[in-house]
Amino acid sequence: MSRVKVCEIGDAPAPGEAKRFPVDGRLVALVNLGDEGLRAIDAICSHAHYFLDEGDVDADFETIECPKHGSSFDLNSGKPRSLPATTPVDVFPIMTEDDDIYIEV
Ligand code: FES
């Protein structure tokens, strides 16, 4: 595992939103759960490779819904909670240092 910078804190998504960043050769979605903090998840849906960060964030259930076919993914485990997706996506530990946000990949 190595620590890779995602963005500066000022570029993080607003509460209840997600934002996609290129990180270390992959696309990662940062998701802001408000009081529950940030999550980092693979930005590409495991079902048909659509952008998860363009889906709706549910801060209460800590999920994001793929806008293509509606699978909901757990932002803590990466596991799909609803069909049609059946394969988990990667999730990444997040840390901040000074004004920057990093993930472990
Ligand atoms: S592409 Fe995401 S559920 Fe089909």
GROMACS .gro file of N, CA, C and O and ligand atoms in nm:
model
  424
    1MET      N    1   0.086  -0.119   0.000
    1MET     CA    2   0.000   0.000   0.000
    1MET      C    3   0.088   0.123   0.000
    1MET      O    4   0.192   0.127   0.064
    2SER      N    5   0.045   0.222  -0.073
    2SER     CA    6   0.117   0.348  -0.071
    2SER      C    7   0.018   0.463  -0.061
    2SER      O    8  -0.098   0.452  -0.101
    3ARG      N    9   0.066   0.571  -0.006
    3ARG     CA   10  -0.018   0.687   0.016
    3ARG      C   11  -0.009   0.779  -0.105
    3ARG      O   12   0.103   0.815  -0.146
    4VAL      N   13  -0.124   0.817  -0.159
    4VAL     CA   14  -0.127   0.899  -0.280
    4VAL      C   15  -0.220   1.018  -0.257
    4VAL      O   16  -0.330   1.003  -0.203
    5LYS      N   17  -0.176   1.135  -0.301
    5LYS     CA   18  -0.258   1.255  -0.286
    5LYS      C   19  -0.377   1.251  -0.381
    5LYS      O   20  -0.362   1.218  -0.499
    6VAL      N   21  -0.495   1.286  -0.329
    6VAL     CA   22  -0.615   1.296  -0.413
    6VAL      C   23  -0.639   1.440  -0.456
    6VAL      O   24  -0.658   1.470  -0.572
    7CYS      N   25  -0.638   1.531  -0.359
    7CYS     CA   26  -0.664   1.672  -0.389
    7CYS      C   27  -0.636   1.754  -0.264
    7CYS      O   28  -0.604   1.700  -0.158
    8GLU      N   29  -0.650   1.885  -0.279
    8GLU     CA   30  -0.645   1.972  -0.163
    8GLU      C   31  -0.782   1.971  -0.096
    8GLU      O   32  -0.885   1.946  -0.161
    9ILE      N   33  -0.785   1.996   0.034
    9ILE     CA   34  -0.910   1.993   0.109
    9ILE      C   35  -1.014   2.087   0.047
    9ILE      O   36  -1.132   2.054   0.039
   10GLY      N   37  -0.969   2.200  -0.003
   10GLY     CA   38  -1.061   2.295  -0.064
   10GLY      C   39  -1.128   2.245  -0.190
   10GLY      O   40  -1.229   2.302  -0.234
   11ASP      N   41  -1.074   2.140  -0.251
   11ASP     CA   42  -1.133   2.084  -0.373
   11ASP      C   43  -1.224   1.965  -0.345
   11ASP      O   44  -1.277   1.904  -0.439
   12ALA      N   45  -1.241   1.929  -0.218
   12ALA     CA   46  -1.328   1.816  -0.183
   12ALA      C   47  -1.473   1.850  -0.215
   12ALA      O   48  -1.512   1.967  -0.221
   13PRO      N   49  -1.556   1.747  -0.240
   13PRO     CA   50  -1.698   1.773  -0.268
   13PRO      C   51  -1.769   1.831  -0.147
   13PRO      O   52  -1.727   1.814  -0.033
   14ALA      N   53  -1.879   1.901  -0.175
   14ALA     CA   54  -1.963   1.955  -0.068
   14ALA      C   55  -2.037   1.842   0.002
   14ALA      O   56  -2.049   1.731  -0.052
   15PRO      N   57  -2.087   1.865   0.123
   15PRO     CA   58  -2.163   1.761   0.194
   15PRO      C   59  -2.279   1.708   0.108
   15PRO      O   60  -2.351   1.784   0.045
   16GLY      N   61  -2.289   1.575   0.105
   16GLY     CA   62  -2.395   1.511   0.028
   16GLY      C   63  -2.361   1.493  -0.119
   16GLY      O   64  -2.444   1.446  -0.197
   17GLU      N   65  -2.238   1.528  -0.156
   17GLU     CA   66  -2.200   1.517  -0.297
   17GLU      C   67  -2.075   1.431  -0.314
   17GLU      O   68  -2.004   1.401  -0.218
   18ALA      N   69  -2.049   1.394  -0.440
   18ALA     CA   70  -1.932   1.315  -0.475
   18ALA      C   71  -1.857   1.384  -0.588
   18ALA      O   72  -1.917   1.461  -0.665
   19LYS      N   73  -1.729   1.356  -0.598
   19LYS     CA   74  -1.646   1.419  -0.700
   19LYS      C   75  -1.538   1.321  -0.742
   19LYS      O   76  -1.481   1.251  -0.658
   20ARG      N   77  -1.511   1.316  -0.871
   20ARG     CA   78  -1.418   1.218  -0.927
   20ARG      C   79  -1.279   1.278  -0.947
   20ARG      O   80  -1.267   1.391  -0.996
   21PHE      N   81  -1.176   1.200  -0.911
   21PHE     CA   82  -1.038   1.244  -0.927
   21PHE      C   83  -0.954   1.132  -0.988
   21PHE      O   84  -0.972   1.015  -0.951
   22PRO      N   85  -0.862   1.166  -1.078
   22PRO     CA   86  -0.766   1.066  -1.123
   22PRO      C   87  -0.657   1.050  -1.017
   22PRO      O   88  -0.597   1.149  -0.975
   23VAL      N   89  -0.637   0.927  -0.973
   23VAL     CA   90  -0.540   0.900  -0.867
   23VAL      C   91  -0.460   0.775  -0.902
   23VAL      O   92  -0.518   0.666  -0.910
   24ASP      N   93  -0.334   0.790  -0.925
   24ASP     CA   94  -0.245   0.675  -0.941
   24ASP      C   95  -0.297   0.580  -1.050
   24ASP      O   96  -0.300   0.458  -1.032
   25GLY      N   97  -0.341   0.635  -1.161
   25GLY     CA   98  -0.384   0.553  -1.274
   25GLY      C   99  -0.525   0.499  -1.266
   25GLY      O  100  -0.564   0.415  -1.346
   26ARG      N  101  -0.601   0.542  -1.167
   26ARG     CA  102  -0.741   0.499  -1.157
   26ARG      C  103  -0.827   0.621  -1.126
   26ARG      O  104  -0.775   0.728  -1.096
   27LEU      N  105  -0.958   0.603  -1.135
   27LEU     CA  106  -1.051   0.710  -1.102
   27LEU      C  107  -1.115   0.680  -0.967
   27LEU      O  108  -1.173   0.573  -0.947
   28VAL      N  109  -1.103   0.776  -0.877
   28VAL     CA  110  -1.153   0.760  -0.741
   28VAL      C  111  -1.257   0.867  -0.714
   28VAL      O  112  -1.239   0.983  -0.750
   29ALA      N  113  -1.367   0.826  -0.652
   29ALA     CA  114  -1.470   0.921  -0.612
   29ALA      C  115  -1.454   0.952  -0.464
   29ALA      O  116  -1.452   0.862  -0.380
   30LEU      N  117  -1.437   1.081  -0.433
   30LEU     CA  118  -1.445   1.125  -0.295
   30LEU      C  119  -1.591   1.158  -0.268
   30LEU      O  120  -1.657   1.223  -0.349
   31VAL      N  121  -1.642   1.112  -0.154
   31VAL     CA  122  -1.781   1.134  -0.119
   31VAL      C  123  -1.785   1.201   0.019
   31VAL      O  124  -1.720   1.155   0.112
   32ASN      N  125  -1.862   1.308   0.027
   32ASN     CA  126  -1.870   1.382   0.152
   32ASN      C  127  -2.000   1.345   0.225
   32ASN      O  128  -2.110   1.375   0.175
   33LEU      N  129  -1.986   1.280   0.341
   33LEU     CA  130  -2.102   1.241   0.421
   33LEU      C  131  -2.132   1.340   0.532
   33LEU      O  132  -2.194   1.305   0.633
   34GLY      N  133  -2.086   1.462   0.517
   34GLY     CA  134  -2.114   1.564   0.617
   34GLY      C  135  -2.047   1.533   0.749
   34GLY      O  136  -1.925   1.516   0.754
   35ASP      N  137  -2.126   1.523   0.855
   35ASP     CA  138  -2.070   1.498   0.989
   35ASP      C  139  -1.994   1.366   0.997
   35ASP      O  140  -1.908   1.348   1.084
   36GLU      N  141  -2.026   1.273   0.908
   36GLU     CA  142  -1.958   1.142   0.910
   36GLU      C  143  -1.829   1.143   0.829
   36GLU      O  144  -1.761   1.039   0.821
   37GLY      N  145  -1.795   1.254   0.768
   37GLY     CA  146  -1.666   1.267   0.701
   37GLY      C  147  -1.665   1.222   0.557
   37GLY      O  148  -1.769   1.201   0.494
   38LEU      N  149  -1.544   1.205   0.506
   38LEU     CA  150  -1.524   1.169   0.366
   38LEU      C  151  -1.507   1.019   0.351
   38LEU      O  152  -1.459   0.950   0.441
   39ARG      N  153  -1.546   0.968   0.233
   39ARG     CA  154  -1.518   0.831   0.194
   39ARG      C  155  -1.453   0.836   0.055
   39ARG      O  156  -1.479   0.929  -0.023
   40ALA      N  157  -1.373   0.734   0.025
   40ALA     CA  158  -1.312   0.723  -0.107
   40ALA      C  159  -1.347   0.587  -0.164
   40ALA      O  160  -1.327   0.483  -0.099
   41ILE      N  161  -1.399   0.586  -0.286
   41ILE     CA  162  -1.447   0.463  -0.349
   41ILE      C  163  -1.409   0.467  -0.496
   41ILE      O  164  -1.400   0.576  -0.555
   42ASP      N  165  -1.388   0.349  -0.553
   42ASP     CA  166  -1.364   0.341  -0.697
   42ASP      C  167  -1.476   0.415  -0.770
   42ASP      O  168  -1.594   0.391  -0.743
   43ALA      N  169  -1.441   0.503  -0.862
   43ALA     CA  170  -1.543   0.584  -0.928
   43ALA      C  171  -1.617   0.509  -1.038
   43ALA      O  172  -1.716   0.560  -1.091
   44ILE      N  173  -1.570   0.388  -1.071
   44ILE     CA  174  -1.630   0.315  -1.181
   44ILE      C  175  -1.714   0.198  -1.128
   44ILE      O  176  -1.662   0.111  -1.057
   45CYS      N  177  -1.840   0.197  -1.165
   45CYS     CA  178  -1.931   0.091  -1.122
   45CYS      C  179  -1.882  -0.045  -1.171
   45CYS      O  180  -1.837  -0.058  -1.286
   46SER      N  181  -1.896  -0.145  -1.085
   46SER     CA  182  -1.850  -0.281  -1.121
   46SER      C  183  -1.946  -0.350  -1.218
   46SER      O  184  -1.913  -0.455  -1.273
   47HIS      N  185  -2.063  -0.294  -1.240
   47HIS     CA  186  -2.161  -0.361  -1.326
   47HIS      C  187  -2.134  -0.332  -1.474
   47HIS      O  188  -2.109  -0.424  -1.550
   48ALA      N  189  -2.140  -0.207  -1.514
   48ALA     CA  190  -2.122  -0.175  -1.656
   48ALA      C  191  -2.038  -0.049  -1.673
   48ALA      O  192  -2.056   0.027  -1.769
   49HIS      N  193  -1.948  -0.028  -1.578
   49HIS     CA  194  -1.844   0.074  -1.591
   49HIS      C  195  -1.898   0.216  -1.608
   49HIS      O  196  -1.847   0.293  -1.689
   50TYR      N  197  -2.001   0.249  -1.533
   50TYR     CA  198  -2.050   0.386  -1.535
   50TYR      C  199  -1.990   0.463  -1.417
   50TYR      O  200  -1.933   0.405  -1.326
   51PHE      N  201  -2.004   0.597  -1.419
   51PHE     CA  202  -1.943   0.680  -1.315
   51PHE      C  203  -2.031   0.686  -1.190
   51PHE      O  204  -2.137   0.751  -1.189
   52LEU      N  205  -1.984   0.623  -1.083
   52LEU     CA  206  -2.060   0.625  -0.958
   52LEU      C  207  -2.073   0.765  -0.899
   52LEU      O  208  -2.172   0.797  -0.834
   53ASP      N  209  -1.971   0.848  -0.921
   53ASP     CA  210  -1.973   0.981  -0.860
   53ASP      C  211  -2.086   1.068  -0.916
   53ASP      O  212  -2.117   1.172  -0.858
   54GLU      N  213  -2.146   1.025  -1.026
   54GLU     CA  214  -2.258   1.101  -1.083
   54GLU      C  215  -2.392   1.057  -1.023
   54GLU      O  216  -2.497   1.108  -1.059
   55GLY      N  217  -2.384   0.961  -0.930
   55GLY     CA  218  -2.506   0.911  -0.867
   55GLY      C  219  -2.539   0.986  -0.739
   55GLY      O  220  -2.465   1.073  -0.693
   56ASP      N  221  -2.654   0.949  -0.681
   56ASP     CA  222  -2.701   1.014  -0.559
   56ASP      C  223  -2.632   0.955  -0.436
   56ASP      O  224  -2.619   0.834  -0.423
   57VAL      N  225  -2.593   1.044  -0.345
   57VAL     CA  226  -2.533   1.004  -0.218
   57VAL      C  227  -2.642   0.999  -0.111
   57VAL      O  228  -2.723   1.092  -0.102
   58ASP      N  229  -2.646   0.891  -0.033
   58ASP     CA  230  -2.736   0.883   0.081
   58ASP      C  231  -2.650   0.886   0.207
   58ASP      O  232  -2.586   0.786   0.243
   59ALA      N  233  -2.646   1.004   0.271
   59ALA     CA  234  -2.557   1.021   0.386
   59ALA      C  235  -2.605   0.940   0.506
   59ALA      O  236  -2.524   0.899   0.590
   60ASP      N  237  -2.735   0.913   0.516
   60ASP     CA  238  -2.787   0.835   0.629
   60ASP      C  239  -2.744   0.689   0.620
   60ASP      O  240  -2.703   0.629   0.718
   61PHE      N  241  -2.756   0.632   0.501
   61PHE     CA  242  -2.722   0.491   0.482
   61PHE      C  243  -2.577   0.474   0.436
   61PHE      O  244  -2.530   0.361   0.421
   62GLU      N  245  -2.508   0.585   0.411
   62GLU     CA  246  -2.367   0.584   0.368
   62GLU      C  247  -2.351   0.499   0.242
   62GLU      O  248  -2.270   0.405   0.237
   63THR      N  249  -2.432   0.534   0.142
   63THR     CA  250  -2.428   0.465   0.013
   63THR      C  251  -2.424   0.567  -0.100
   63THR      O  252  -2.454   0.685  -0.081
   64ILE      N  253  -2.387   0.516  -0.217
   64ILE     CA  254  -2.400   0.594  -0.340
   64ILE      C  255  -2.469   0.506  -0.442
   64ILE      O  256  -2.444   0.384  -0.448
   65GLU      N  257  -2.560   0.567  -0.519
   65GLU     CA  258  -2.640   0.490  -0.614
   65GLU      C  259  -2.590   0.514  -0.755
   65GLU      O  260  -2.580   0.629  -0.800
   66CYS      N  261  -2.558   0.406  -0.825
   66CYS     CA  262  -2.514   0.419  -0.963
   66CYS      C  263  -2.627   0.477  -1.047
   66CYS      O  264  -2.739   0.424  -1.046
   67PRO      N  265  -2.599   0.584  -1.122
   67PRO     CA  266  -2.708   0.646  -1.199
   67PRO      C  267  -2.747   0.567  -1.323
   67PRO      O  268  -2.851   0.594  -1.382
   68LYS      N  269  -2.667   0.468  -1.361
   68LYS     CA  270  -2.696   0.395  -1.484
   68LYS      C  271  -2.808   0.292  -1.466
   68LYS      O  272  -2.907   0.294  -1.539
   69HIS      N  273  -2.793   0.202  -1.367
   69HIS     CA  274  -2.894   0.098  -1.347
   69HIS      C  275  -2.943   0.090  -1.203
   69HIS      O  276  -3.021   0.001  -1.169
   70GLY      N  277  -2.895   0.178  -1.117
   70GLY     CA  278  -2.954   0.191  -0.985
   70GLY      C  279  -2.897   0.108  -0.873
   70GLY      O  280  -2.951   0.109  -0.762
   71SER      N  281  -2.788   0.035  -0.894
   71SER     CA  282  -2.728  -0.037  -0.781
   71SER      C  283  -2.676   0.062  -0.677
   71SER      O  284  -2.615   0.164  -0.712
   72SER      N  285  -2.698   0.028  -0.552
   72SER     CA  286  -2.651   0.111  -0.443
   72SER      C  287  -2.527   0.045  -0.382
   72SER      O  288  -2.527  -0.076  -0.357
   73PHE      N  289  -2.421   0.122  -0.361
   73PHE     CA  290  -2.297   0.068  -0.307
   73PHE      C  291  -2.269   0.125  -0.169
   73PHE      O  292  -2.281   0.246  -0.146
   74ASP      N  293  -2.230   0.034  -0.079
   74ASP     CA  294  -2.190   0.073   0.057
   74ASP      C  295  -2.058   0.147   0.050
   74ASP      O  296  -1.959   0.094  -0.001
   75LEU      N  297  -2.054   0.269   0.102
   75LEU     CA  298  -1.934   0.351   0.092
   75LEU      C  299  -1.824   0.307   0.188
   75LEU      O  300  -1.710   0.354   0.176
   76ASN      N  301  -1.856   0.220   0.281
   76ASN     CA  302  -1.754   0.172   0.375
   76ASN      C  303  -1.692   0.039   0.333
   76ASN      O  304  -1.574   0.016   0.357
   77SER      N  305  -1.772  -0.045   0.268
   77SER     CA  306  -1.721  -0.176   0.227
   77SER      C  307  -1.703  -0.189   0.076
   77SER      O  308  -1.630  -0.276   0.030
   78GLY      N  309  -1.772  -0.104  -0.001
   78GLY     CA  310  -1.770  -0.115  -0.146
   78GLY      C  311  -1.866  -0.219  -0.200
   78GLY      O  312  -1.879  -0.237  -0.321
   79LYS      N  313  -1.937  -0.290  -0.111
   79LYS     CA  314  -2.027  -0.397  -0.156
   79LYS      C  315  -2.158  -0.338  -0.210
   79LYS      O  316  -2.211  -0.242  -0.153
   80PRO      N  317  -2.208  -0.399  -0.317
   80PRO     CA  318  -2.339  -0.355  -0.366
   80PRO      C  319  -2.448  -0.399  -0.269
   80PRO      O  320  -2.446  -0.511  -0.219
   81ARG      N  321  -2.542  -0.311  -0.245
   81ARG     CA  322  -2.655  -0.345  -0.158
   81ARG      C  323  -2.780  -0.377  -0.239
   81ARG      O  324  -2.881  -0.413  -0.182
   82SER      N  325  -2.771  -0.354  -0.369
   82SER     CA  326  -2.887  -0.386  -0.453
   82SER      C  327  -2.839  -0.424  -0.592
   82SER      O  328  -2.731  -0.383  -0.635
   83LEU      N  329  -2.919  -0.502  -0.661
   83LEU     CA  330  -2.888  -0.545  -0.798
   83LEU      C  331  -2.907  -0.427  -0.894
   83LEU      O  332  -2.971  -0.330  -0.857
   84PRO      N  333  -2.848  -0.435  -1.015
   84PRO     CA  334  -2.791  -0.553  -1.077
   84PRO      C  335  -2.644  -0.580  -1.045
   84PRO      O  336  -2.594  -0.687  -1.077
   85ALA      N  337  -2.572  -0.487  -0.985
   85ALA     CA  338  -2.431  -0.511  -0.954
   85ALA      C  339  -2.420  -0.620  -0.847
   85ALA      O  340  -2.500  -0.623  -0.753
   86THR      N  341  -2.322  -0.707  -0.862
   86THR     CA  342  -2.299  -0.813  -0.763
   86THR      C  343  -2.155  -0.814  -0.714
   86THR      O  344  -2.124  -0.881  -0.617
   87THR      N  345  -2.068  -0.738  -0.781
   87THR     CA  346  -1.926  -0.737  -0.745
   87THR      C  347  -1.893  -0.608  -0.671
   87THR      O  348  -1.931  -0.499  -0.716
   88PRO      N  349  -1.822  -0.617  -0.559
   88PRO     CA  350  -1.784  -0.496  -0.486
   88PRO      C  351  -1.689  -0.408  -0.567
   88PRO      O  352  -1.619  -0.455  -0.656
   89VAL      N  353  -1.686  -0.281  -0.533
   89VAL     CA  354  -1.584  -0.190  -0.585
   89VAL      C  355  -1.485  -0.162  -0.472
   89VAL      O  356  -1.515  -0.185  -0.354
   90ASP      N  357  -1.368  -0.113  -0.509
   90ASP     CA  358  -1.266  -0.085  -0.408
   90ASP      C  359  -1.303   0.038  -0.325
   90ASP      O  360  -1.360   0.135  -0.377
   91VAL      N  361  -1.271   0.033  -0.198
   91VAL     CA  362  -1.278   0.150  -0.112
   91VAL      C  363  -1.138   0.173  -0.055
   91VAL      O  364  -1.057   0.080  -0.048
   92PHE      N  365  -1.109   0.296  -0.016
   92PHE     CA  366  -0.973   0.332   0.022
   92PHE      C  367  -0.973   0.409   0.153
   92PHE      O  368  -1.055   0.500   0.172
   93PRO      N  369  -0.878   0.377   0.242
   93PRO     CA  370  -0.861   0.458   0.363
   93PRO      C  371  -0.820   0.600   0.327
   93PRO      O  372  -0.740   0.620   0.235
   94ILE      N  373  -0.874   0.695   0.400
   94ILE     CA  374  -0.845   0.837   0.373
   94ILE      C  375  -0.769   0.897   0.490
   94ILE      O  376  -0.795   0.863   0.606
   95MET      N  377  -0.679   0.987   0.460
   95MET     CA  378  -0.614   1.065   0.564
   95MET      C  379  -0.589   1.206   0.513
   95MET      O  380  -0.582   1.228   0.391
   96THR      N  381  -0.583   1.299   0.603
   96THR     CA  382  -0.553   1.437   0.565
   96THR      C  383  -0.425   1.479   0.634
   96THR      O  384  -0.394   1.435   0.746
   97GLU      N  385  -0.352   1.563   0.566
   97GLU     CA  386  -0.229   1.618   0.624
   97GLU      C  387  -0.213   1.759   0.569
   97GLU      O  388  -0.218   1.778   0.447
   98ASP      N  389  -0.196   1.852   0.658
   98ASP     CA  390  -0.193   1.994   0.621
   98ASP      C  391  -0.320   2.025   0.541
   98ASP      O  392  -0.428   2.004   0.589
   99ASP      N  393  -0.307   2.069   0.417
   99ASP     CA  394  -0.425   2.105   0.336
   99ASP      C  395  -0.458   2.000   0.231
   99ASP      O  396  -0.535   2.027   0.139
  100ASP      N  397  -0.403   1.879   0.245
  100ASP     CA  398  -0.419   1.780   0.141
  100ASP      C  399  -0.493   1.654   0.189
  100ASP      O  400  -0.485   1.618   0.307
  101ILE      N  401  -0.562   1.590   0.095
  101ILE     CA  402  -0.632   1.464   0.122
  101ILE      C  403  -0.558   1.351   0.049
  101ILE      O  404  -0.526   1.363  -0.070
  102TYR      N  405  -0.532   1.244   0.122
  102TYR     CA  406  -0.461   1.129   0.066
  102TYR      C  407  -0.545   1.003   0.082
  102TYR      O  408  -0.630   0.995   0.171
  103ILE      N  409  -0.519   0.904  -0.003
  103ILE     CA  410  -0.575   0.771   0.017
  103ILE      C  411  -0.460   0.671   0.014
  103ILE      O  412  -0.353   0.696  -0.041
  104GLU      N  413  -0.488   0.553   0.071
  104GLU     CA  414  -0.396   0.439   0.061
  104GLU      C  415  -0.442   0.353  -0.055
  104GLU      O  416  -0.560   0.312  -0.059
  105VAL      N  417  -0.354   0.327  -0.149
  105VAL     CA  418  -0.390   0.241  -0.263
  105VAL      C  419  -0.297   0.119  -0.267
  105VAL      O  420  -0.190   0.121  -0.212
  106FES     S1  421  -2.353   0.047  -1.452
  106FES    FE1  422  -2.384   0.072  -1.240
  106FES     S2  423  -2.553  -0.055  -1.193
  106FES    FE2  424  -2.518  -0.086  -1.405
   0.00000   0.00000   0.00000
